Structure formats: structure tokens, C-alpha cells
């Protein structure tokens, strides 16, 4: 038999038990609901930590890849007694590189030109050089790819793919545009119009033209 007093005591006991659960919620008083709440807190903490780590890494990468460069280079058509002996490419942390190897009398350094153009054209014939990419660089060096007797000092196996740049960040294609009247030209397909640097480098008795194209526009 249930009395009014019995109902009152039961209700009061339930209320006391509910109040007791409040300070003990994190200790598992709430059962499955408390476990879900704890899991949510842990997931939120993990996500926040991951976001912070990613942001820090991106900032460090941006700082490390300060490249500079420009989208034009002063023109210099000075010829030399050197000849082209090879073309190769490479990838660096912040830029992609094209190298033209040179040999011969280095007393007079070859001139060079590098600039973005709407269409790269072959030396002599003026025929268009078809390139992949969103922007096109023409790179000219004042050295022929043949000797005084007219014999080739460098002849690419595939004029359309002088070097394999598959998977490169900035470069999309390096093509042969010919060697004519003492100058040699490459057509370079680039992802987009990115800053570049170009120079003649001498090291360990070897001379080469080096073109670096940045991975990013800034």
C-alpha cells in the first residue's frame, strides 16, 4: 500500500539521487551519455591540436620558400666560343631547375635571354613550338649546339621532351626550339606565370646556364 508519505519519500529520494549525479558526471554517473560527452571533448581537443600543427607547418614552409625572382630578365645576345653539350632538369624545395651545360673557351661568357611569351618559336624557321602548361618561357643562350665544323655537340633524342619533368611542381615541359646562328633556344612550359631567376654559373671548372622557376607566385 502506497501512502502520500511514501510517494513523497520516493520523489525526494529520486531528486537527491539526480543532484548527486551532477558532480559525478565525469566519473561515469550518467552511463552511456557521459561516455559520449567525454568522447566529444577528446575529439574536439584532438582536432584543435591538429589544426594548430597544420597552421604552424604551413607558416614555416612559406617562410622557408622565400624565392624572389622576376617574370622578366634583361636581354643579352652576346655570343661566345662555348658550345651546348647537354640539357638537364632537377627539383629543389622551392623551385624547379633547368640546366644547360656548356663547354669550350670560357673567357667570354655567353649572353642569355629568358622571358614569357605567347608562343615559343623555333630558331630559323619561326614555326611554333607546342608546349603544355599555362605559361610559356623562351630561354636563349649565346652558344650553339654545334662546333666550328657544323657537327652537333648536343642533339636531344626527343626534341619535344628534352628532359622528363613529370611530377614537377612548376615545369610542365622542356622542348628543343633549335640552334641557329650561334644561339640555342629552349621552349619551357610552366604551370602558370611564375617568378624565375637565370644566371651563368661556373663551378669546378664547368660552366652552365641555370634557370630556376619558383614553385609559388610569391
Coordinates of N, CA, C and O in Angstrom, one line a residue, residues 88-181:
X88 N 69.5 19.4 -68.8 CA 69.0 18.5 -67.7 C 68.1 19.4 -66.8 O 68.2 20.6 -66.8
X89 N 67.4 18.7 -66.0 CA 66.5 19.4 -65.0 C 66.6 18.8 -63.6 O 67.1 17.7 -63.5
X90 N 66.0 19.5 -62.7 CA 66.0 19.0 -61.3 C 65.0 19.7 -60.5 O 64.5 20.7 -60.8
X91 N 64.7 19.1 -59.3 CA 63.7 19.7 -58.4 C 64.4 20.0 -57.1 O 65.1 19.2 -56.5
X92 N 64.0 21.2 -56.6 CA 64.5 21.7 -55.3 C 63.3 22.0 -54.4 O 62.2 21.8 -54.8
X93 N 63.6 22.3 -53.2 CA 62.5 22.5 -52.2 C 61.5 23.6 -52.6 O 60.3 23.5 -52.5
X94 N 62.0 24.7 -53.2 CA 61.2 25.9 -53.5 C 61.1 26.2 -55.0 O 60.4 27.1 -55.4
X95 N 61.9 25.5 -55.9 CA 61.8 25.8 -57.3 C 62.2 24.6 -58.1 O 62.8 23.6 -57.6
X96 N 61.9 24.6 -59.4 CA 62.3 23.6 -60.4 C 63.5 24.2 -61.2 O 63.5 25.5 -61.4
X97 N 64.4 23.4 -61.6 CA 65.6 23.9 -62.3 C 65.8 23.3 -63.7 O 65.6 22.1 -63.9
X98 N 66.3 24.2 -64.6 CA 66.7 23.8 -65.9 C 68.2 24.2 -66.1 O 68.5 25.3 -65.8
X99 N 69.0 23.2 -66.5 CA 70.4 23.5 -66.6 C 70.8 23.2 -68.1 O 70.5 22.2 -68.6
X100 N 71.6 24.2 -68.7 CA 72.2 24.0 -70.0 C 73.7 23.9 -69.8 O 74.3 24.8 -69.3
X101 N 74.3 22.7 -70.0 CA 75.7 22.5 -69.8 C 76.5 23.1 -71.0 O 76.1 22.9 -72.2
X102 N 77.6 23.8 -70.7 CA 78.4 24.4 -71.7 C 79.8 23.9 -71.7 O 80.3 23.6 -70.6
X103 N 80.5 24.0 -72.8 CA 81.9 23.6 -72.8 C 82.7 24.5 -73.8 O 82.1 25.1 -74.7
X104 N 84.0 24.5 -73.7 CA 84.8 25.3 -74.6 C 85.5 26.5 -73.9 O 85.6 26.5 -72.7
X105 N 85.8 27.5 -74.7 CA 86.6 28.7 -74.2 C 85.6 29.5 -73.4 O 84.7 30.2 -73.9
X106 N 85.9 29.6 -72.1 CA 85.0 30.3 -71.2 C 85.5 31.7 -70.9 O 85.0 32.4 -70.0
X107 N 86.5 32.2 -71.7 CA 87.0 33.5 -71.5 C 85.9 34.6 -71.8 O 85.9 35.7 -71.2
X108 N 85.0 34.3 -72.7 CA 83.9 35.1 -73.0 C 82.6 34.4 -72.6 O 82.3 33.4 -73.2
X109 N 81.9 34.9 -71.7 CA 80.7 34.2 -71.2 C 79.5 34.5 -72.2 O 79.4 35.6 -72.7
X110 N 78.7 33.5 -72.4 CA 77.6 33.7 -73.4 C 76.5 34.5 -72.7 O 76.3 34.5 -71.5
X111 N 75.8 35.3 -73.6 CA 74.7 36.0 -73.1 C 73.5 35.1 -73.1 O 73.5 34.0 -73.5
X112 N 72.4 35.6 -72.5 CA 71.2 34.8 -72.5 C 69.9 35.7 -72.4 O 70.0 36.9 -72.0
X113 N 68.8 35.2 -72.8 CA 67.5 35.8 -72.7 C 66.5 34.8 -72.1 O 66.5 33.7 -72.4
X114 N 65.7 35.3 -71.2 CA 64.6 34.5 -70.7 C 63.4 35.4 -70.5 O 63.4 36.4 -69.8
X115 N 62.2 35.0 -71.0 CA 61.0 35.8 -70.9 C 59.8 34.9 -71.2 O 59.9 33.9 -72.0
X116 N 58.7 35.4 -70.7 CA 57.4 34.7 -71.0 C 56.9 35.3 -72.3 O 57.0 36.5 -72.6
X117 N 56.4 34.4 -73.2 CA 55.9 34.8 -74.5 C 54.5 34.1 -74.7 O 54.2 33.1 -74.1
X118 N 53.8 34.6 -75.7 CA 52.5 34.0 -76.0 C 52.7 32.7 -76.8 O 51.9 31.7 -76.7
X119 N 53.9 32.6 -77.5 CA 54.2 31.5 -78.3 C 55.7 31.3 -78.5 O 56.3 32.3 -79.0
X120 N 56.2 30.2 -78.1 CA 57.6 29.9 -78.4 C 57.8 29.5 -79.8 O 57.0 28.7 -80.3
X121 N 58.8 30.0 -80.5 CA 59.0 29.7 -81.9 C 60.4 29.1 -82.2 O 61.4 29.4 -81.5
X122 N 60.5 28.2 -83.2 CA 61.8 27.6 -83.5 C 62.7 28.6 -84.1 O 62.3 29.5 -84.8
X123 N 64.0 28.4 -83.8 CA 65.1 29.2 -84.4 C 65.1 29.0 -85.9 O 64.9 27.8 -86.4
X124 N 65.3 30.0 -86.6 CA 65.4 29.9 -88.1 C 64.1 29.8 -88.8 O 63.7 30.8 -89.5
X125 N 63.3 28.8 -88.6 CA 62.0 28.6 -89.3 C 60.9 29.5 -88.8 O 60.0 29.8 -89.5
X126 N 60.9 29.8 -87.5 CA 59.8 30.5 -86.9 C 58.6 29.7 -86.6 O 57.6 30.3 -86.2
X127 N 58.7 28.4 -86.8 CA 57.5 27.6 -86.6 C 57.2 27.5 -85.1 O 58.1 27.5 -84.2
X128 N 55.9 27.4 -84.7 CA 55.5 27.4 -83.3 C 56.0 26.1 -82.6 O 55.9 25.0 -83.3
X129 N 56.4 26.2 -81.4 CA 56.7 25.1 -80.6 C 55.5 24.8 -79.6 O 55.2 25.7 -78.8
X130 N 54.9 23.7 -79.8 CA 53.7 23.4 -79.0 C 54.2 22.9 -77.6 O 55.0 22.0 -77.5
X131 N 53.6 23.5 -76.5 CA 54.0 23.2 -75.2 C 52.8 23.0 -74.3 O 51.8 23.6 -74.5
X132 N 53.0 22.2 -73.3 CA 52.0 22.0 -72.2 C 52.2 23.1 -71.2 O 53.3 23.6 -71.0
X133 N 51.1 23.5 -70.5 CA 51.3 24.4 -69.4 C 50.4 25.7 -69.6 O 49.8 25.9 -70.6
X134 N 50.3 26.5 -68.5 CA 49.5 27.7 -68.6 C 50.3 28.9 -68.9 O 49.7 30.0 -69.2
X135 N 51.7 28.8 -69.0 CA 52.5 29.9 -69.5 C 53.7 29.3 -70.1 O 54.1 28.2 -69.9
X136 N 54.4 30.1 -71.0 CA 55.5 29.6 -71.8 C 56.7 30.5 -71.7 O 56.6 31.7 -71.9
X137 N 57.8 29.9 -71.4 CA 59.1 30.6 -71.3 C 60.0 30.3 -72.5 O 60.1 29.1 -72.9
X138 N 60.6 31.3 -73.1 CA 61.6 31.1 -74.1 C 63.0 31.4 -73.4 O 63.2 32.4 -72.8
X139 N 63.9 30.4 -73.5 CA 65.2 30.5 -72.9 C 66.3 30.4 -74.0 O 66.3 29.4 -74.7
X140 N 67.0 31.5 -74.2 CA 68.0 31.6 -75.3 C 69.4 31.8 -74.7 O 69.6 32.6 -73.8
X141 N 70.4 31.0 -75.1 CA 71.8 31.2 -74.7 C 72.7 31.4 -75.9 O 72.5 30.8 -76.9
X142 N 73.6 32.3 -75.7 CA 74.5 32.7 -76.8 C 75.6 31.7 -77.0 O 76.8 32.0 -77.0
X143 N 75.2 30.4 -77.3 CA 76.2 29.3 -77.6 C 75.5 28.3 -78.5 O 74.3 28.0 -78.2
X144 N 76.1 27.9 -79.5 CA 75.5 26.9 -80.4 C 75.6 25.5 -79.9 O 76.4 25.2 -79.0
X145 N 74.7 24.6 -80.5 CA 74.8 23.2 -80.1 C 75.5 22.4 -81.2 O 75.2 21.3 -81.5
X146 N 76.5 23.1 -81.8 CA 77.3 22.5 -82.9 C 78.7 23.2 -82.9 O 78.9 24.3 -82.3
X147 N 79.7 22.5 -83.4 CA 81.1 23.0 -83.3 C 81.4 23.8 -84.6 O 80.5 24.1 -85.4
X148 N 82.7 24.3 -84.7 CA 83.1 25.1 -85.8 C 82.9 24.4 -87.2 O 82.8 25.1 -88.2
X149 N 82.9 23.1 -87.2 CA 82.8 22.3 -88.4 C 81.3 22.0 -88.7 O 80.9 21.3 -89.7
X150 N 80.4 22.5 -87.8 CA 79.0 22.3 -88.0 C 78.5 20.9 -87.5 O 77.3 20.6 -87.7
X151 N 79.3 20.2 -86.7 CA 78.9 18.9 -86.2 C 78.2 19.2 -84.8 O 78.7 20.0 -84.0
X152 N 77.2 18.4 -84.6 CA 76.4 18.7 -83.3 C 77.3 18.3 -82.1 O 78.0 17.3 -82.1
X153 N 77.2 19.2 -81.1 CA 77.8 19.0 -79.8 C 76.7 18.5 -78.8 O 77.0 17.9 -77.8
X154 N 75.5 18.7 -79.2 CA 74.3 18.2 -78.4 C 73.1 18.1 -79.3 O 72.8 19.0 -80.1
X155 N 72.5 16.9 -79.3 CA 71.3 16.7 -80.1 C 70.3 15.8 -79.3 O 70.6 14.7 -79.0
X156 N 69.2 16.4 -78.8 CA 68.3 15.7 -78.0 C 67.7 14.5 -78.7 O 67.4 14.6 -79.9
X157 N 67.5 13.4 -78.0 CA 66.8 12.2 -78.6 C 65.4 12.5 -79.0 O 64.9 12.0 -79.9
X158 N 64.7 13.3 -78.2 CA 63.3 13.7 -78.4 C 63.2 15.2 -78.3 O 63.3 15.7 -77.2
X159 N 63.0 15.9 -79.4 CA 63.0 17.4 -79.3 C 61.8 17.9 -78.6 O 61.9 19.0 -78.0
X160 N 60.7 17.2 -78.5 CA 59.6 17.6 -77.8 C 59.7 17.4 -76.3 O 59.0 18.1 -75.5
X161 N 60.5 16.5 -75.9 CA 60.7 16.2 -74.4 C 62.2 16.1 -74.2 O 62.8 15.0 -74.1
X162 N 62.9 17.2 -74.1 CA 64.3 17.2 -73.9 C 64.7 16.6 -72.6 O 65.7 15.9 -72.4
X163 N 63.8 16.8 -71.6 CA 64.0 16.3 -70.2 C 62.7 15.9 -69.7 O 61.6 16.5 -70.0
X164 N 62.7 14.8 -68.9 CA 61.4 14.4 -68.3 C 61.1 15.2 -67.0 O 61.8 15.1 -66.0
X165 N 60.0 15.9 -67.1 CA 59.6 16.8 -65.9 C 58.3 16.3 -65.3 O 57.6 17.1 -64.7
X166 N 58.0 15.1 -65.6 CA 56.7 14.5 -65.0 C 56.8 14.6 -63.5 O 57.8 14.2 -62.8
X167 N 55.7 15.1 -62.9 CA 55.6 15.2 -61.4 C 56.3 16.5 -60.9 O 56.2 16.7 -59.6
X168 N 56.8 17.4 -61.7 CA 57.4 18.6 -61.2 C 56.4 19.6 -60.8 O 55.2 19.5 -61.3
X169 N 56.7 20.4 -59.9 CA 55.7 21.4 -59.3 C 55.5 22.5 -60.3 O 54.3 22.9 -60.5
X170 N 56.5 23.1 -60.9 CA 56.3 24.2 -61.8 C 56.5 23.9 -63.3 O 55.7 24.4 -64.1
X171 N 57.4 23.1 -63.6 CA 57.7 22.8 -65.0 C 56.7 21.8 -65.6 O 56.3 20.8 -64.9
X172 N 56.2 22.0 -66.8 CA 55.3 21.1 -67.5 C 56.0 20.4 -68.7 O 55.6 19.3 -69.1
X173 N 57.0 21.1 -69.3 CA 57.6 20.5 -70.5 C 58.9 21.3 -70.8 O 58.9 22.6 -70.6
X174 N 59.9 20.7 -71.3 CA 61.1 21.3 -71.8 C 61.3 20.8 -73.3 O 61.5 19.6 -73.5
X175 N 61.2 21.7 -74.2 CA 61.3 21.3 -75.6 C 62.4 22.1 -76.3 O 62.8 23.1 -75.9
X176 N 62.9 21.4 -77.4 CA 64.0 22.0 -78.2 C 63.4 22.9 -79.2 O 62.6 22.5 -80.0
X177 N 63.9 24.1 -79.3 CA 63.5 25.1 -80.3 C 64.6 25.4 -81.3 O 64.4 26.2 -82.2
X178 N 65.7 24.7 -81.2 CA 66.7 24.8 -82.3 C 68.0 25.5 -81.8 O 68.1 26.1 -80.8
X179 N 69.0 25.4 -82.7 CA 70.2 26.1 -82.5 C 70.6 26.7 -83.9 O 70.8 26.0 -84.9
X180 N 70.7 28.1 -83.9 CA 70.8 28.8 -85.2 C 71.6 30.0 -85.0 O 71.4 30.8 -84.0
X181 N 72.6 30.3 -85.9 CA 73.4 31.5 -85.9 C 74.1 31.8 -84.5 O 74.0 32.9 -84.0

